Coordinates of C-alpha atoms and ligand atoms in Angstrom, one line a residue:
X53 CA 92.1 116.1 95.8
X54 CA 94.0 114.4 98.4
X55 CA 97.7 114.7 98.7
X56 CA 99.3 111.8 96.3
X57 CA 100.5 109.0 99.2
X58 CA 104.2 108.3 98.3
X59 CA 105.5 105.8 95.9
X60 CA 101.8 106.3 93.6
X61 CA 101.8 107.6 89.9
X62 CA 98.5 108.4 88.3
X63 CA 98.0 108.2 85.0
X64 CA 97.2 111.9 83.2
X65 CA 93.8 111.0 82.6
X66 CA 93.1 109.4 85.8
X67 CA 94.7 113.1 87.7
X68 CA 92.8 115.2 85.2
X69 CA 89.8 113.1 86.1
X70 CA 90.2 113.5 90.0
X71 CA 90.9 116.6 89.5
X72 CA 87.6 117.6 87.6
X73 CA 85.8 115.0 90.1
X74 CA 84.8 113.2 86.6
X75 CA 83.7 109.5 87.0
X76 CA 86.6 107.1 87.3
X77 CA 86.3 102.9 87.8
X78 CA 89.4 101.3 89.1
X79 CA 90.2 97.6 88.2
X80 CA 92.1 95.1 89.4
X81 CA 94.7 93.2 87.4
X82 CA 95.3 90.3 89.7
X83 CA 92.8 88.8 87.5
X84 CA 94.9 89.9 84.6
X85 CA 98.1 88.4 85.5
X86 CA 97.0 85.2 87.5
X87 CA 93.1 85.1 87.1
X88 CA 92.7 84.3 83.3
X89 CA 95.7 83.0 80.3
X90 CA 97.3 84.6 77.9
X91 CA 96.4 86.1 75.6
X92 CA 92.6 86.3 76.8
X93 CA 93.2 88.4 79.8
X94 CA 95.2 91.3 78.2
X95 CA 92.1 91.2 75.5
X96 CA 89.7 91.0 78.3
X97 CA 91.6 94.1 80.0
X98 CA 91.8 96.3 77.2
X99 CA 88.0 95.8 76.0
X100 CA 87.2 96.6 80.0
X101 CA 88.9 99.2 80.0
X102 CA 87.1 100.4 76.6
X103 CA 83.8 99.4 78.2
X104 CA 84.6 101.8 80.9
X105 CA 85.2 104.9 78.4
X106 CA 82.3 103.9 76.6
X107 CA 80.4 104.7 79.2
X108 CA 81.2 108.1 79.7
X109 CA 84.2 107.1 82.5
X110 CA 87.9 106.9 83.0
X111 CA 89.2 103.4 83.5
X112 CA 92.1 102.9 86.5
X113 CA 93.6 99.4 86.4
X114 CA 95.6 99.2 89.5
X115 CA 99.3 97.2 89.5
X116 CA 103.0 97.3 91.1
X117 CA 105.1 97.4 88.3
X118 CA 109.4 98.2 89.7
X119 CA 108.2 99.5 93.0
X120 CA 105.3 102.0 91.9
X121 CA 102.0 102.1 92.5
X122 CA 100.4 102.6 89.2
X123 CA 97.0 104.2 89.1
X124 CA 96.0 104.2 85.0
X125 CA 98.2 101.4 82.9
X126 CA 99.2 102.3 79.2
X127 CA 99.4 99.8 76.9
X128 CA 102.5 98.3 77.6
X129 CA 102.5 98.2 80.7
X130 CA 99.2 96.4 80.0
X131 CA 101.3 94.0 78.5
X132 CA 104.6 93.8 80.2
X133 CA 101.5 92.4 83.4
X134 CA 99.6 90.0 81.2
X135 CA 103.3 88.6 80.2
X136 CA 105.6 88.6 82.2
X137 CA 105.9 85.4 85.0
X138 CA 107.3 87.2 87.2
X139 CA 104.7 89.1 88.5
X140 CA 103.4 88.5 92.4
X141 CA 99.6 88.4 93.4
X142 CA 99.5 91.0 95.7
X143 CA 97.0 91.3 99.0
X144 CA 97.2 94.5 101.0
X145 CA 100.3 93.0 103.3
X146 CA 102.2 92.4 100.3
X147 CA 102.2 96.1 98.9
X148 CA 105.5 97.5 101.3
X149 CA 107.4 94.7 100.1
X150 CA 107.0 94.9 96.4
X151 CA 107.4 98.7 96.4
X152 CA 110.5 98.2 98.7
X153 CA 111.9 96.1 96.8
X154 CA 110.7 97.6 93.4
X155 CA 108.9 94.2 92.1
X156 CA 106.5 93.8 89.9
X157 CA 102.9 92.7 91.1
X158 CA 99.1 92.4 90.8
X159 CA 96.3 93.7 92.9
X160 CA 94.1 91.8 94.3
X161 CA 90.6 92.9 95.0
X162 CA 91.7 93.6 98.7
X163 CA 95.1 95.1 97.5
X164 CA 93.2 97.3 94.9
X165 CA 90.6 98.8 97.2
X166 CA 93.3 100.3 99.2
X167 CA 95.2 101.6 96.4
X168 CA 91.9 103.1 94.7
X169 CA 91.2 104.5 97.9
X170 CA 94.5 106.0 99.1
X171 CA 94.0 107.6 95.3
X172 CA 90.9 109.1 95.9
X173 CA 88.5 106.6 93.6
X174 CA 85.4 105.0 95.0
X175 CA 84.1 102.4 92.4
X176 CA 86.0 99.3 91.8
X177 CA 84.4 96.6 89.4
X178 CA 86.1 92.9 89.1
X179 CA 85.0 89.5 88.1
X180 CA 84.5 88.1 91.7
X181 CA 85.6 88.8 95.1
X182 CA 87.6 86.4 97.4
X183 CA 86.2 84.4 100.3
X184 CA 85.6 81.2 102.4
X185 CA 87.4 78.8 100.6
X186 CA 85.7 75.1 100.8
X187 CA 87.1 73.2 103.8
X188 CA 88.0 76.3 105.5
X189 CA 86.9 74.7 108.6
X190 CA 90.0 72.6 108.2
X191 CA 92.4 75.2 106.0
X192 CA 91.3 78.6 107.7
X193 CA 91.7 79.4 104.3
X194 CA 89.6 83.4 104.0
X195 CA 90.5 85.8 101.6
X196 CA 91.9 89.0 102.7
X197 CA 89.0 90.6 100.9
X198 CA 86.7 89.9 103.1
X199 CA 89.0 92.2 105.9
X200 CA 89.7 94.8 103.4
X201 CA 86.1 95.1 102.6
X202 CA 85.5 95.2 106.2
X203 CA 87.8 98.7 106.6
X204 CA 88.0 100.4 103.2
X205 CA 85.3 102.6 101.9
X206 CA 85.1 101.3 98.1
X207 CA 82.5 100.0 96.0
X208 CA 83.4 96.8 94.7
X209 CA 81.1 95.7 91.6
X210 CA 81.1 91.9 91.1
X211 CA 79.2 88.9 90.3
X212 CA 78.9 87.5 93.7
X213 CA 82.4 85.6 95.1
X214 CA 83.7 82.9 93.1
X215 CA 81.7 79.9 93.1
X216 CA 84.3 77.8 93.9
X217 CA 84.3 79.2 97.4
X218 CA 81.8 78.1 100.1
X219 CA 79.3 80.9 99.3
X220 CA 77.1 80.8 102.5
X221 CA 80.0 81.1 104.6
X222 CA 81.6 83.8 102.5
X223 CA 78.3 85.7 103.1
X224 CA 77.6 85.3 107.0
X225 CA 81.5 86.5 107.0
X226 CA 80.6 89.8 105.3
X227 CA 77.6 89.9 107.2
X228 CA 79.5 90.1 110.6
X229 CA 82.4 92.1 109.2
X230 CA 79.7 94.6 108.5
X231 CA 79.9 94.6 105.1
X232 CA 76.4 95.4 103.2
X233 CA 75.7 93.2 100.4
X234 CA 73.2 95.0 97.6
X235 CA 72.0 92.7 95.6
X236 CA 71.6 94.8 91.9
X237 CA 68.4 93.6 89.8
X238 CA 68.4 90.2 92.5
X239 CA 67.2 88.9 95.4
X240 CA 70.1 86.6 95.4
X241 CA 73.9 86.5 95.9
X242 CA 75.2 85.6 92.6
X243 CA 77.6 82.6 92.0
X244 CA 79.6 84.1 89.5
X245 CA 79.2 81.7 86.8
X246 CA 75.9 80.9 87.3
X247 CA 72.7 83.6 88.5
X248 CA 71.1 81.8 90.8
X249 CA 72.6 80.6 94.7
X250 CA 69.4 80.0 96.3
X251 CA 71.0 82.5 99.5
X252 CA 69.2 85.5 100.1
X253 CA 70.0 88.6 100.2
X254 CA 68.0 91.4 102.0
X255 CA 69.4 94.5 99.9
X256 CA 68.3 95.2 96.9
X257 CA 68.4 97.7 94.2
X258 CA 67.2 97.9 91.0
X259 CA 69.2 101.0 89.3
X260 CA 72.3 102.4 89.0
X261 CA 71.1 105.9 90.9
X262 CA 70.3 104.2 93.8
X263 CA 73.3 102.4 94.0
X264 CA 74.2 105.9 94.4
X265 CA 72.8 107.4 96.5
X266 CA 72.9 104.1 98.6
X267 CA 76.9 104.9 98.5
X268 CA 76.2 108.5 99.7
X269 CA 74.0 107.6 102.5
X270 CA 76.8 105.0 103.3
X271 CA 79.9 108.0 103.6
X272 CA 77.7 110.1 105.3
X273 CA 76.8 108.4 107.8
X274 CA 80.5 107.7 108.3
X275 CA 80.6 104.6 107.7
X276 CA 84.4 103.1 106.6
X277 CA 83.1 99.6 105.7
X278 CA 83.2 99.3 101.8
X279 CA 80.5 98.1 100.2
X280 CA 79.7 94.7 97.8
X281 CA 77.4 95.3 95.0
X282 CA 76.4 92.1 93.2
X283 CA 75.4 92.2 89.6
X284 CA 74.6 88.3 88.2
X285 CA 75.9 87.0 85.0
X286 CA 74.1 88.4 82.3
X287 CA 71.7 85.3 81.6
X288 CA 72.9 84.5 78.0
X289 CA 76.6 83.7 79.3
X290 CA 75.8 82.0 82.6
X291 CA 76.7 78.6 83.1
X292 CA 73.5 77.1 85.6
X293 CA 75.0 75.7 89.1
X294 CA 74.0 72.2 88.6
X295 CA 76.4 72.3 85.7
X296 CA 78.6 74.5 87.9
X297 CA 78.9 72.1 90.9
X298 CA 80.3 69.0 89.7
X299 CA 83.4 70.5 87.6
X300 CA 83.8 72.5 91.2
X301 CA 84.0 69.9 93.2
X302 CA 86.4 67.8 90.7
X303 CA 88.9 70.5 90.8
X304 CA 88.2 71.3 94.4
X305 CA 89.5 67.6 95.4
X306 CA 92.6 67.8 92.8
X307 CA 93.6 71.1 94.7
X308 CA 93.8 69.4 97.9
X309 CA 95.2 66.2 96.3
X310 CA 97.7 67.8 95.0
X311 CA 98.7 70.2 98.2
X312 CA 97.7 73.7 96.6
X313 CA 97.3 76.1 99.5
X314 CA 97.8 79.8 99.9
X315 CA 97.7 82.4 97.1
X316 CA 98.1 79.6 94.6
X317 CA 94.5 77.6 95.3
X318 CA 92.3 80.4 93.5
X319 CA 94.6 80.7 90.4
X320 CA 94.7 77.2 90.5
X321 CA 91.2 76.1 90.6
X322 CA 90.2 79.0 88.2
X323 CA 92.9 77.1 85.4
X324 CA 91.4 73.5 86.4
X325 CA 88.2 74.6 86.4
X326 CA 88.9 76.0 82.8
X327 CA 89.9 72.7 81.5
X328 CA 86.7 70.7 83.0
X329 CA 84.5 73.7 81.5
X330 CA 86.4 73.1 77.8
X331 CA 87.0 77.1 78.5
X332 CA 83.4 78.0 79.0
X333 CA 84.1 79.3 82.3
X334 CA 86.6 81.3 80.7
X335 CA 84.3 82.6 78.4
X336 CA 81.2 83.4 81.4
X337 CA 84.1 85.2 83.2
X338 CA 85.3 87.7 80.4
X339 CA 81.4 88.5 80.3
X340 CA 80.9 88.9 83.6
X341 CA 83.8 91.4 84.1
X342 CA 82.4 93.2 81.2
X343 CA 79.0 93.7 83.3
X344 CA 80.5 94.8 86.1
X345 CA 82.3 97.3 84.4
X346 CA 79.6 98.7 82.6
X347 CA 77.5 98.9 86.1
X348 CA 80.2 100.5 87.8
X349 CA 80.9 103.1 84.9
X350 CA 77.2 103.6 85.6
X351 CA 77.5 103.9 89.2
X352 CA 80.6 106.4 88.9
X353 CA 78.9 108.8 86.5
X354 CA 75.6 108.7 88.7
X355 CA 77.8 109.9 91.4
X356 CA 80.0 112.7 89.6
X357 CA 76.4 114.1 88.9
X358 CA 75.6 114.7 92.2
Ligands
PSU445 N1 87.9 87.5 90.2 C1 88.2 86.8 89.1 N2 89.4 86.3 88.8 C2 90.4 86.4 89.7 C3 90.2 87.1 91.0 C4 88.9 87.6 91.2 O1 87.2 86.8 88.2 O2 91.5 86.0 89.5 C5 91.3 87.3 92.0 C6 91.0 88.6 92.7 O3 92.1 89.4 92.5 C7 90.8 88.2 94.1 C8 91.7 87.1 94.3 O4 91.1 89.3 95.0 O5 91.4 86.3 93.1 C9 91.4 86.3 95.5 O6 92.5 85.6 95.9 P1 92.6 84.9 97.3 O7 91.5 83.9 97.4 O8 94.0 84.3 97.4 O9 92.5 86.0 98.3
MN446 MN1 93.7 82.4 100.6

């Protein structure tokens, strides 16, 4: 095991774990604090985190909380993040300032890929990655995830990007940031909500094994790119896209109507987008998350095997 970077604390399970390279999933808890509302995304955390164990893995939610870098959350601190509004959404270039100034924050898929690497875990399952926003051409608006994908060797499980994003774009970002897309049990990106994208992908891999050894072949080659492995909706919570598109749009003009920009807009369109749904977005996201977690717990024992 690596030498502990400076301002981390790992849970005891999660340093017995590394310790006896045992399968370990890290998650993020940006969604926690800022993704979903209280109390559905403490609920939705804990039974991830149960999912996880179930499946033969240790679970490692990732979060700032008074400075530290907290590898493995107890229950309260659990809490204290799905509470609390004073918590920041943290990307990667926010990390030195909350642990400087010993603030409570999130991870973001970008900020928790670094953590989970610098802590020596390789399998990171979420609801959906950050991207192109719509009107980017205009905004410039790109999630940091994109870059962080781009530069940190971690597997990040996920239904796609967010379908409120401009999904082609997102993926002919990641395609020239050298980021390989495997599509798991698809031939097409997901759309988080919904299966179906109609965009192509030209990965694909049917089993959790050859995820594996797809992630091997990946480190040894020396590759430092992470990687994107896109498990669709299970098809009894999806939402279809046509259903999808017009609630997306709606809440995609309200944003710019009312002047949301920065880390506010996906928050912000995720609530919105909540309301047009009557909460069955809400719902489609809590069982996404649960699928990706199960596939990563499934990737992360496949590896510890070998
Ligand atoms: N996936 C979800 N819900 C979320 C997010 C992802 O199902 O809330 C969060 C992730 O933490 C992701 C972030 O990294 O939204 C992207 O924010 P931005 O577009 O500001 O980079
Ligand atoms: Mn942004």
């Amino acid at each position: 095991m690596n030498a502990l970077p400076e301002f981390f604390d790992l849970s005891g399970e999660v340093r017995d774990a590394l310790a006896r390279r045992s399968p370990i999933v890290a998650l993020e808890s940006t969604i926690i604090s800022h993704g979903m509302p209280h109390p559905q995304n403490v609920d939705t955390a804990r039974a991830v985190e149960q999912i996880v164990r179930k499946a033969g893995a240790i679970p490692a939610t990732i979060a700032v909380l008074r400075g530290r870098v907290l590898v493995g959350l107890d229950d309260a601190q659990l809490e204290r993040l799905a509470n609390s509004n004073d918590v920041r959404k943290l990307s990667t270039a926010d990390l030195p300032y909350a642990v400087s100034q010993r603030r409570d924050g999130s991870t973001t898929v970008a900020a928790t890929m670094r953590c989970a690497h610098a802590a020596g875990i390789g399998i990171f399952a979420t609801g959906g990655i950050g991207g192109v926003h719509r009107g980017a051409e205009r905004s410039f608006d790109v999630s940091a995830d994109l870059y962080e994908l781009a530069r940190t060797p971690v597997a990040v499980v996920c239904a796609g990007a967010k379908a409120l994003l401009d999904l082609p774009k997102t993926l002919e970002t990641l395609e020239t940031l050298g980021v390989p897309v495997v599509g798991y049990r698809t031939n097409e990106f997901p759309a988080f909500w919904s299966r179906a994208s109609s965009l192509v992908l030209s990965l694909r891999i049917d089993e959790a094994d050859g995820i594996a050894e797809f992630l091997r072949a990946q480190r040894a080659l020396g590759l430092q790119s992470g990687a994107v492995i896109a498990n669709p909706i299970p098809a009894e919570n999806e939402i279809p896209r046509d259903q999808m598109n017009g609630c997306i749009e709606t809440a995609a003009r309200a944003a710019e109507q009312a002047c949301v920009t920065g880390k506010a807009v996906t928050p912000w369109l995720l609530e919105r987008i909540n309301a047009l749904t009557s909460g069955r977005s809400l719902e489609a996201n809590v069982a996404l998350v649960k699928s990706n977690a199960r596939l990563a717990a499934e990737i992360a024992l496949s590896l510890a095997a070998r």
